[in-house]
Amino acid sequence: MIESPVSPTSENVSQGATISTRSTSAPRRYGAVAGLVSGALAVTIGMLVARIIDVVSPIDAVGSEFIDRVPPWLKERAIQWFGTNDKLALRVGIISVLAIAALVVGVLAARWLMAGIVGIAGFGLIGMLAAVHRPGESLAAALPPLIGAALGIPLLIKLIRPTAPAKVTMPGPSRVPLGWDRRRFLVSTGSAAAGAALAGGIAQLLESRRVQSIRRAIPDSLPPISTPTGTPTSLVPADSTLSPVTSFITPNESFYRIDTALSFPNVSLSSWKVDINGLVDKPLTLTYDDLLARPQVERIVTLCCVSNEVGGEYISTASFRGVLLADLLREAGVKPGAEQVFSTSLDGWTSGFPVSVALDGRDAMIALGMNGEALPLEHGFPARLVVPGLYGYVSATKWLRTIKLTTWDAEEGYWVPRGWAREAPVKTQSRIDVPRDGERVAAGAARIAGVAWAQHRGISKVEVRIDDGAWQPARLGTDVTDDAWREWVLDWDAKPGKYTIQVRATDKTGATQTEEVAPPDPDGATGYHTRMVKVA
Ligand SMILES: Nc1nc2c(c(=O)[nH]1)N[C@H]1C(S)=C(S)[C@@H](COP(=O)(O)O)O[C@H]1N2
Ligand SMILES: [Mo]
């Protein structure tokens, strides 16, 4: 067995001898390189073919299947560790696992070629199964991983076992082992690696073109609401920004983003429509223009994620514009027995909330606009649901596709079988934004400020406690709407020392948020937000 091509043994330094099968295989460490390069080519060709035939990328398909199956505790960990970079972390994780697997496959292949073939074929098969299983994907989605593996396997064979050695006969003894030629190997792996880089680069380019073309279809502005319904839009008051760090309205660019989508779903505005069906008298199908032509409202709503830890950032406020869901449901005619408003997205995500919530007078809507613009792609263009008072995971379907009136038994929203509560009204909560945790506050006139929320119930009181002192009522910002957060501030004559500051909110039903500490899982975190500061 050749250990190194530069220290040939007499066995493989031959003169015109026939090549033994053993000596034609690459040394093991070259096998690792061969595995890596073949794996990379298989994956990048798969990505490229996926872009060309416009189906899900094999990597994204595997990643999405992973997300769908990941146990809730691991999902929580990932959000804690990586925050909204959790998707990047997943991609890096998948690529690392694949790279290690490819190295192992290559090393094995140097000894048993069959192991390499089976290895790459296995990964191709996983990619194919994942891709065809993705919602909305056809059998064509199996082609990219198939073609990737179909190219990766012969490449691996070629690299491990060059069939045509440079020279079969040589005059005089040679130090170059026959059958195994390091230079040939380097040239082949180099060109294959370059090919993989090129394929990956083009795939990436095509993906950004795809996203660009969806973005180009987003209207620059929406026509003004011609026939407003309901109470007039509450205006954002000039003094609404009590907090120096948190603006009452969150700009679209800084609005938190949470979803399971590894890449944006294909949105074609011209063919997009939303179906309202299920337990209704008359199913409705509405295009983007149909929705825009309907009576609409503009409402300020605070959206928050159930995964938000106490004091967390997964909460934002925007002025959403759209068609009231209740109007549409009344037109469709909700049949008795309908319990759940179950919605699906273009990317196969689902959520569901009680029919009674949709019809109790709150401004649940199919939103088309956000802060005076069309809905950004990140937040669900062309349309999404916004339901004041409920956590996003049970209600706020982005890239909306269908709304089905159904029973609780018939359908479960995406996160429900994954251990999250079926019904999830937003819990009364509050957050300290200034001072920051661990901040050194200058002695003298200081202020403690933040936000409090109890969507659809409204905030009536916010109190602050410094160390073991009494709860002091904070000054509240303008009561813009019960559906949004409320800003608060407490002037504080800060004396030198170390302090623990806590906040608690009371909603308009008179209920004060609970002190009991609970994790986000299964229906929202509780406890008082607490910050430690030093005054000097
Ligand atoms: N299609 C789709 N819609 C979705 C989700 C998702 O994963 N996919 N996540 C939901 C969750 S958990 C939340 S908190 C909100 C977040 O909306 P945002 O990203 O616009 O802030 O969207 C909801 N809508
Ligand atoms: Mo969420």
PDB file of C-alpha atoms and ligand atoms in Angstrom, residues 258 305-307 392-393, ligand 2:
ATOM      1  CA  ILE A 258     -38.686  35.600  13.033  1.00  0.00           C
ATOM      2  CA  CYS A 305     -42.803  36.670  19.440  1.00  0.00           C
ATOM      3  CA  VAL A 306     -43.599  34.011  22.022  1.00  0.00           C
ATOM      4  CA  SER A 307     -39.875  33.198  22.051  1.00  0.00           C
ATOM      5  CA  GLY A 392     -47.104  35.831  16.084  1.00  0.00           C
ATOM      6  CA  TYR A 393     -46.746  32.055  16.008  1.00  0.00           C
TER       7      TYR A 393
HETATM    8 MO    MO B   2     -42.730  34.026  17.079  1.00  0.00          MO
END
